[in-house]
């Protein structure tokens, strides 16, 4: 079974590149930048649409994965990487008031 540690994911089936293999993928700090969502439909990203998540992963992984590599990866590896995105796409503390709500009250 694939293993997750914080922002690092160990692939069940390594991605093969020429003479090397990628066995671990990290979700980088780029996920915290709004630019990583450029051109993506936020509803589709939030609903974990496979095409949207695949595009997002090409922008926020280290080593950088290509669209082809993501499309060809094992389904469980893709799902595991998608799960790593969830904390970045949700508020840090569910139910907590955000600044805009607090200032208007």
Tab-separated table of N, CA and C in Angstrom:
chain	number	residue	atom	x	y	z
A	1	UNK	N	0.847	-1.193	0.000
A	1	UNK	CA	0.000	0.000	0.000
A	1	UNK	C	0.884	1.244	0.000
A	2	UNK	N	0.476	2.269	-0.692
A	2	UNK	CA	1.224	3.518	-0.747
A	2	UNK	C	1.196	4.201	0.611
A	3	UNK	N	2.261	4.939	0.898
A	3	UNK	CA	2.398	5.569	2.205
A	3	UNK	C	2.436	7.085	2.055
A	4	UNK	N	1.752	7.790	3.003
A	4	UNK	CA	1.727	9.247	3.001
A	4	UNK	C	2.403	9.766	4.264
A	5	UNK	N	3.214	10.797	4.123
A	5	UNK	CA	3.809	11.482	5.256
A	5	UNK	C	3.728	12.971	4.972
A	6	UNK	N	2.859	13.669	5.711
A	6	UNK	CA	2.634	15.108	5.495
A	6	UNK	C	2.401	15.381	4.019
A	7	UNK	N	3.337	16.094	3.370
A	7	UNK	CA	3.164	16.453	1.961
A	7	UNK	C	3.920	15.514	1.027
A	8	UNK	N	4.421	14.403	1.566
A	8	UNK	CA	5.200	13.454	0.781
A	8	UNK	C	4.413	12.167	0.606
A	9	UNK	N	4.376	11.669	-0.613
A	9	UNK	CA	3.618	10.454	-0.918
A	9	UNK	C	4.541	9.439	-1.574
A	10	UNK	N	4.559	8.221	-1.036
A	10	UNK	CA	5.334	7.131	-1.620
A	10	UNK	C	4.432	6.358	-2.576
A	11	UNK	N	4.842	6.304	-3.819
A	11	UNK	CA	4.043	5.659	-4.856
A	11	UNK	C	4.087	4.138	-4.747
A	12	UNK	N	2.969	3.501	-5.013
A	12	UNK	CA	2.906	2.038	-5.080
A	12	UNK	C	3.667	1.547	-6.308
A	13	UNK	N	3.487	2.276	-7.395
A	13	UNK	CA	4.124	1.936	-8.666
A	13	UNK	C	4.936	3.154	-9.103
A	14	UNK	N	6.262	3.090	-9.004
A	14	UNK	CA	7.087	4.249	-9.349
A	14	UNK	C	6.863	4.726	-10.783
A	15	UNK	N	7.042	6.019	-10.978
A	15	UNK	CA	6.984	6.617	-12.310
A	15	UNK	C	8.368	6.433	-12.930
A	16	UNK	N	8.419	5.859	-14.124
A	16	UNK	CA	9.698	5.581	-14.782
A	16	UNK	C	10.021	6.702	-15.762
A	17	UNK	N	11.236	7.254	-15.606
A	17	UNK	CA	11.749	8.291	-16.500
A	17	UNK	C	13.110	7.840	-17.013
A	18	UNK	N	13.239	7.646	-18.281
A	18	UNK	CA	14.503	7.242	-18.903
A	18	UNK	C	15.256	6.249	-18.027
A	19	UNK	N	16.320	6.703	-17.361
A	19	UNK	CA	17.156	5.806	-16.562
A	19	UNK	C	16.860	5.874	-15.070
A	20	UNK	N	15.785	6.529	-14.682
A	20	UNK	CA	15.497	6.668	-13.252
A	20	UNK	C	14.031	6.379	-12.957
A	21	UNK	N	13.769	6.215	-11.679
A	21	UNK	CA	12.397	6.006	-11.214
A	21	UNK	C	12.074	7.034	-10.147
A	22	UNK	N	10.834	7.500	-10.158
A	22	UNK	CA	10.352	8.412	-9.122
A	22	UNK	C	9.482	7.585	-8.192
A	23	UNK	N	9.933	7.441	-6.952
A	23	UNK	CA	9.205	6.629	-5.983
A	23	UNK	C	8.428	7.444	-4.972
A	24	UNK	N	8.816	8.717	-4.822
A	24	UNK	CA	8.130	9.606	-3.883
A	24	UNK	C	7.834	10.926	-4.572
A	25	UNK	N	6.676	11.477	-4.247
A	25	UNK	CA	6.258	12.761	-4.815
A	25	UNK	C	5.843	13.666	-3.669
A	26	UNK	N	6.284	14.910	-3.734
A	26	UNK	CA	5.935	15.902	-2.711
A	26	UNK	C	4.982	16.935	-3.297
A	27	UNK	N	4.012	17.352	-2.492
A	27	UNK	CA	3.165	18.490	-2.853
A	27	UNK	C	3.905	19.718	-2.337
A	28	UNK	N	4.297	20.597	-3.242
A	28	UNK	CA	5.136	21.735	-2.885
A	28	UNK	C	4.321	22.926	-2.374
A	29	UNK	N	5.024	23.938	-1.928
A	29	UNK	CA	4.398	25.165	-1.450
A	29	UNK	C	3.635	25.910	-2.532
A	30	UNK	N	3.860	25.545	-3.789
A	30	UNK	CA	3.133	26.195	-4.889
A	30	UNK	C	1.626	26.013	-4.745
A	31	UNK	N	1.200	24.967	-4.048
A	31	UNK	CA	-0.232	24.727	-3.843
A	31	UNK	C	-0.864	25.861	-3.034
A	32	UNK	N	-0.069	26.572	-2.258
A	32	UNK	CA	-0.582	27.673	-1.433
A	32	UNK	C	-0.710	28.976	-2.213
A	33	UNK	N	-0.295	28.966	-3.465
A	33	UNK	CA	-0.363	30.166	-4.292
A	33	UNK	C	-1.570	30.085	-5.226
A	34	UNK	N	-2.329	31.143	-5.273
A	34	UNK	CA	-3.526	31.171	-6.115
A	34	UNK	C	-3.206	30.896	-7.581
A	35	UNK	N	-2.008	31.245	-8.014
A	35	UNK	CA	-1.613	31.017	-9.402
A	35	UNK	C	-1.634	29.557	-9.812
A	36	UNK	N	-1.498	28.658	-8.847
A	36	UNK	CA	-1.530	27.228	-9.181
A	36	UNK	C	-2.920	26.795	-9.645
A	37	UNK	N	-3.924	27.604	-9.325
A	37	UNK	CA	-5.307	27.300	-9.722
A	37	UNK	C	-5.709	28.005	-11.023
A	38	UNK	N	-4.772	28.742	-11.606
A	38	UNK	CA	-5.017	29.527	-12.819
A	38	UNK	C	-5.666	28.664	-13.906
A	39	UNK	N	-6.783	29.132	-14.430
A	39	UNK	CA	-7.458	28.458	-15.527
A	39	UNK	C	-8.279	27.242	-15.135
A	40	UNK	N	-8.281	26.899	-13.858
A	40	UNK	CA	-9.049	25.738	-13.400
A	40	UNK	C	-10.399	26.179	-12.851
A	41	UNK	N	-11.399	25.371	-13.035
A	41	UNK	CA	-12.719	25.614	-12.470
A	41	UNK	C	-12.665	25.176	-11.005
A	42	UNK	N	-12.831	26.114	-10.079
A	42	UNK	CA	-12.688	25.806	-8.651
A	42	UNK	C	-13.699	24.773	-8.163
A	43	UNK	N	-14.887	24.783	-8.724
A	43	UNK	CA	-15.890	23.780	-8.341
A	43	UNK	C	-15.404	22.388	-8.728
A	44	UNK	N	-14.824	22.269	-9.918
A	44	UNK	CA	-14.306	20.962	-10.358
A	44	UNK	C	-13.134	20.514	-9.496
A	45	UNK	N	-12.281	21.446	-9.118
A	45	UNK	CA	-11.162	21.101	-8.230
A	45	UNK	C	-11.711	20.631	-6.889
A	46	UNK	N	-12.652	21.378	-6.325
A	46	UNK	CA	-13.236	21.017	-5.023
A	46	UNK	C	-13.961	19.675	-5.078
A	47	UNK	N	-14.555	19.358	-6.229
A	47	UNK	CA	-15.249	18.078	-6.400
A	47	UNK	C	-14.303	16.955	-6.809
A	48	UNK	N	-13.005	17.245	-6.847
A	48	UNK	CA	-11.964	16.274	-7.191
A	48	UNK	C	-12.144	15.686	-8.595
A	49	UNK	N	-12.548	16.530	-9.538
A	49	UNK	CA	-12.626	16.124	-10.936
A	49	UNK	C	-11.233	15.670	-11.383
A	50	UNK	N	-11.133	14.472	-11.927
A	50	UNK	CA	-9.836	13.873	-12.252
A	50	UNK	C	-9.003	14.742	-13.195
A	51	UNK	N	-9.608	15.309	-14.230
A	51	UNK	CA	-8.856	16.144	-15.169
A	51	UNK	C	-8.321	17.403	-14.493
A	52	UNK	N	-9.136	18.026	-13.659
A	52	UNK	CA	-8.714	19.241	-12.953
A	52	UNK	C	-7.603	18.937	-11.955
A	53	UNK	N	-7.746	17.843	-11.231
A	53	UNK	CA	-6.722	17.460	-10.253
A	53	UNK	C	-5.424	17.099	-10.965
A	54	UNK	N	-5.513	16.399	-12.091
A	54	UNK	CA	-4.312	16.043	-12.851
A	54	UNK	C	-3.573	17.301	-13.302
A	55	UNK	N	-4.309	18.290	-13.791
A	55	UNK	CA	-3.689	19.550	-14.207
A	55	UNK	C	-3.041	20.245	-13.018
A	56	UNK	N	-3.738	20.288	-11.895
A	56	UNK	CA	-3.190	20.918	-10.697
A	56	UNK	C	-1.922	20.203	-10.237
A	57	UNK	N	-1.914	18.884	-10.283
A	57	UNK	CA	-0.732	18.129	-9.854
A	57	UNK	C	0.493	18.442	-10.708
A	58	UNK	N	0.301	18.748	-11.991
A	58	UNK	CA	1.456	19.099	-12.836
A	58	UNK	C	2.106	20.398	-12.371
A	59	UNK	N	1.386	21.183	-11.606
A	59	UNK	CA	1.872	22.495	-11.162
A	59	UNK	C	2.452	22.491	-9.754
A	60	UNK	N	2.133	21.467	-8.974
A	60	UNK	CA	2.471	21.546	-7.545
A	60	UNK	C	3.246	20.337	-7.021
A	61	UNK	N	3.819	19.522	-7.904
A	61	UNK	CA	4.548	18.346	-7.442
A	61	UNK	C	6.047	18.515	-7.623
A	62	UNK	N	6.795	17.843	-6.758
A	62	UNK	CA	8.252	17.767	-6.881
A	62	UNK	C	8.642	16.312	-6.657
A	63	UNK	N	9.330	15.727	-7.594
A	63	UNK	CA	9.667	16.297	-8.893
A	63	UNK	C	8.393	16.590	-9.690
A	64	UNK	N	8.510	17.532	-10.613
A	64	UNK	CA	7.352	17.923	-11.415
A	64	UNK	C	6.925	16.735	-12.275
A	65	UNK	N	5.665	16.354	-12.143
A	65	UNK	CA	5.115	15.269	-12.948
A	65	UNK	C	4.443	15.841	-14.187
A	66	UNK	N	4.591	15.147	-15.296
A	66	UNK	CA	3.946	15.588	-16.535
A	66	UNK	C	2.511	15.067	-16.579
A	67	UNK	N	1.724	15.658	-17.453
A	67	UNK	CA	0.338	15.208	-17.632
A	67	UNK	C	0.321	13.731	-18.033
A	68	UNK	N	1.215	13.337	-18.917
A	68	UNK	CA	1.292	11.949	-19.378
A	68	UNK	C	1.611	11.010	-18.213
A	69	UNK	N	2.564	11.394	-17.374
A	69	UNK	CA	2.926	10.555	-16.224
A	69	UNK	C	1.758	10.412	-15.254
A	70	UNK	N	1.042	11.490	-15.031
A	70	UNK	CA	-0.111	11.443	-14.126
A	70	UNK	C	-1.216	10.582	-14.727
A	71	UNK	N	-1.470	10.738	-16.013
A	71	UNK	CA	-2.515	9.954	-16.675
A	71	UNK	C	-2.208	8.462	-16.673
A	72	UNK	N	-0.929	8.109	-16.661
A	72	UNK	CA	-0.528	6.702	-16.719
A	72	UNK	C	-0.247	6.090	-15.350
A	73	UNK	N	-0.315	6.886	-14.281
A	73	UNK	CA	0.013	6.336	-12.961
A	73	UNK	C	-1.095	5.431	-12.440
A	74	UNK	N	-0.721	4.596	-11.497
A	74	UNK	CA	-1.674	3.677	-10.867
A	74	UNK	C	-2.802	4.502	-10.239
A	75	UNK	N	-4.014	4.020	-10.353
A	75	UNK	CA	-5.186	4.742	-9.837
A	75	UNK	C	-5.045	5.066	-8.355
A	76	UNK	N	-4.565	4.122	-7.559
A	76	UNK	CA	-4.423	4.381	-6.119
A	76	UNK	C	-3.364	5.438	-5.833
A	77	UNK	N	-2.328	5.515	-6.665
A	77	UNK	CA	-1.334	6.577	-6.504
A	77	UNK	C	-1.956	7.935	-6.822
A	78	UNK	N	-2.755	7.993	-7.884
A	78	UNK	CA	-3.431	9.243	-8.243
A	78	UNK	C	-4.365	9.689	-7.117
A	79	UNK	N	-5.141	8.760	-6.589
A	79	UNK	CA	-6.074	9.087	-5.501
A	79	UNK	C	-5.309	9.544	-4.263
A	80	UNK	N	-4.205	8.884	-3.958
A	80	UNK	CA	-3.395	9.281	-2.803
A	80	UNK	C	-2.853	10.691	-2.940
A	81	UNK	N	-2.375	11.039	-4.131
A	81	UNK	CA	-1.885	12.399	-4.359
A	81	UNK	C	-3.028	13.406	-4.273
A	82	UNK	N	-4.182	13.042	-4.808
A	82	UNK	CA	-5.352	13.928	-4.727
A	82	UNK	C	-5.737	14.170	-3.269
A	83	UNK	N	-5.668	13.131	-2.445
A	83	UNK	CA	-5.993	13.275	-1.019
A	83	UNK	C	-5.040	14.242	-0.324
A	84	UNK	N	-3.783	14.282	-0.761
A	84	UNK	CA	-2.827	15.214	-0.161
A	84	UNK	C	-3.189	16.670	-0.438
A	85	UNK	N	-3.953	16.914	-1.492
A	85	UNK	CA	-4.357	18.282	-1.832
A	85	UNK	C	-5.450	18.815	-0.914
A	86	UNK	N	-6.244	17.929	-0.335
A	86	UNK	CA	-7.429	18.328	0.434
A	86	UNK	C	-7.127	19.343	1.536
A	87	UNK	N	-6.122	19.139	2.387
A	87	UNK	CA	-5.882	20.137	3.446
A	87	UNK	C	-5.579	21.535	2.912
A	88	UNK	N	-5.005	21.622	1.723
A	88	UNK	CA	-4.691	22.925	1.146
A	88	UNK	C	-5.920	23.606	0.575
A	89	UNK	N	-6.945	22.820	0.273
A	89	UNK	CA	-8.149	23.361	-0.358
A	89	UNK	C	-9.273	23.611	0.637
A	90	UNK	N	-9.019	23.357	1.915
A	90	UNK	CA	-10.009	23.560	2.977
A	90	UNK	C	-9.473	24.553	3.994
A	91	UNK	N	-10.350	25.215	4.737
A	91	UNK	CA	-9.889	26.118	5.794
A	91	UNK	C	-9.103	25.331	6.841
A	92	UNK	N	-8.133	25.970	7.501
A	92	UNK	CA	-7.327	25.267	8.497
A	92	UNK	C	-8.147	24.729	9.669
A	93	UNK	N	-9.172	25.456	10.077
A	93	UNK	CA	-10.010	25.024	11.192
A	93	UNK	C	-11.469	25.108	10.762
A	94	UNK	N	-12.063	23.974	10.388
A	94	UNK	CA	-13.462	24.007	9.963
A	94	UNK	C	-14.360	24.635	11.023
A	95	UNK	N	-15.259	25.502	10.583
A	95	UNK	CA	-16.198	26.141	11.491
A	95	UNK	C	-15.705	27.453	12.073
A	96	UNK	N	-14.421	27.738	11.935
A	96	UNK	CA	-13.887	28.989	12.475
A	96	UNK	C	-14.307	30.147	11.572
A	97	UNK	N	-14.599	31.300	12.164
A	97	UNK	CA	-14.978	32.483	11.390
A	97	UNK	C	-13.772	32.993	10.624
A	98	UNK	N	-14.012	33.448	9.396
A	98	UNK	CA	-12.910	34.057	8.675
A	98	UNK	C	-12.927	35.559	8.922
A	99	UNK	N	-11.898	36.252	8.490
A	99	UNK	CA	-11.755	37.684	8.756
A	99	UNK	C	-12.935	38.476	8.201
A	100	UNK	N	-13.381	38.163	6.986
A	100	UNK	CA	-14.488	38.902	6.366
A	100	UNK	C	-15.760	38.780	7.192
A	101	UNK	N	-16.058	37.601	7.723
A	101	UNK	CA	-17.257	37.410	8.540
A	101	UNK	C	-17.155	38.181	9.848
A	102	UNK	N	-16.001	38.181	10.458
A	102	UNK	CA	-15.799	38.833	11.749
A	102	UNK	C	-15.925	40.349	11.636
A	103	UNK	N	-15.362	40.940	10.574
A	103	UNK	CA	-15.380	42.388	10.411
A	103	UNK	C	-16.769	42.927	10.104
A	104	UNK	N	-17.631	42.140	9.482
A	104	UNK	CA	-18.951	42.641	9.104
A	104	UNK	C	-19.955	42.566	10.247
A	105	UNK	N	-19.613	41.887	11.323
A	105	UNK	CA	-20.562	41.744	12.440
A	105	UNK	C	-20.498	42.903	13.399
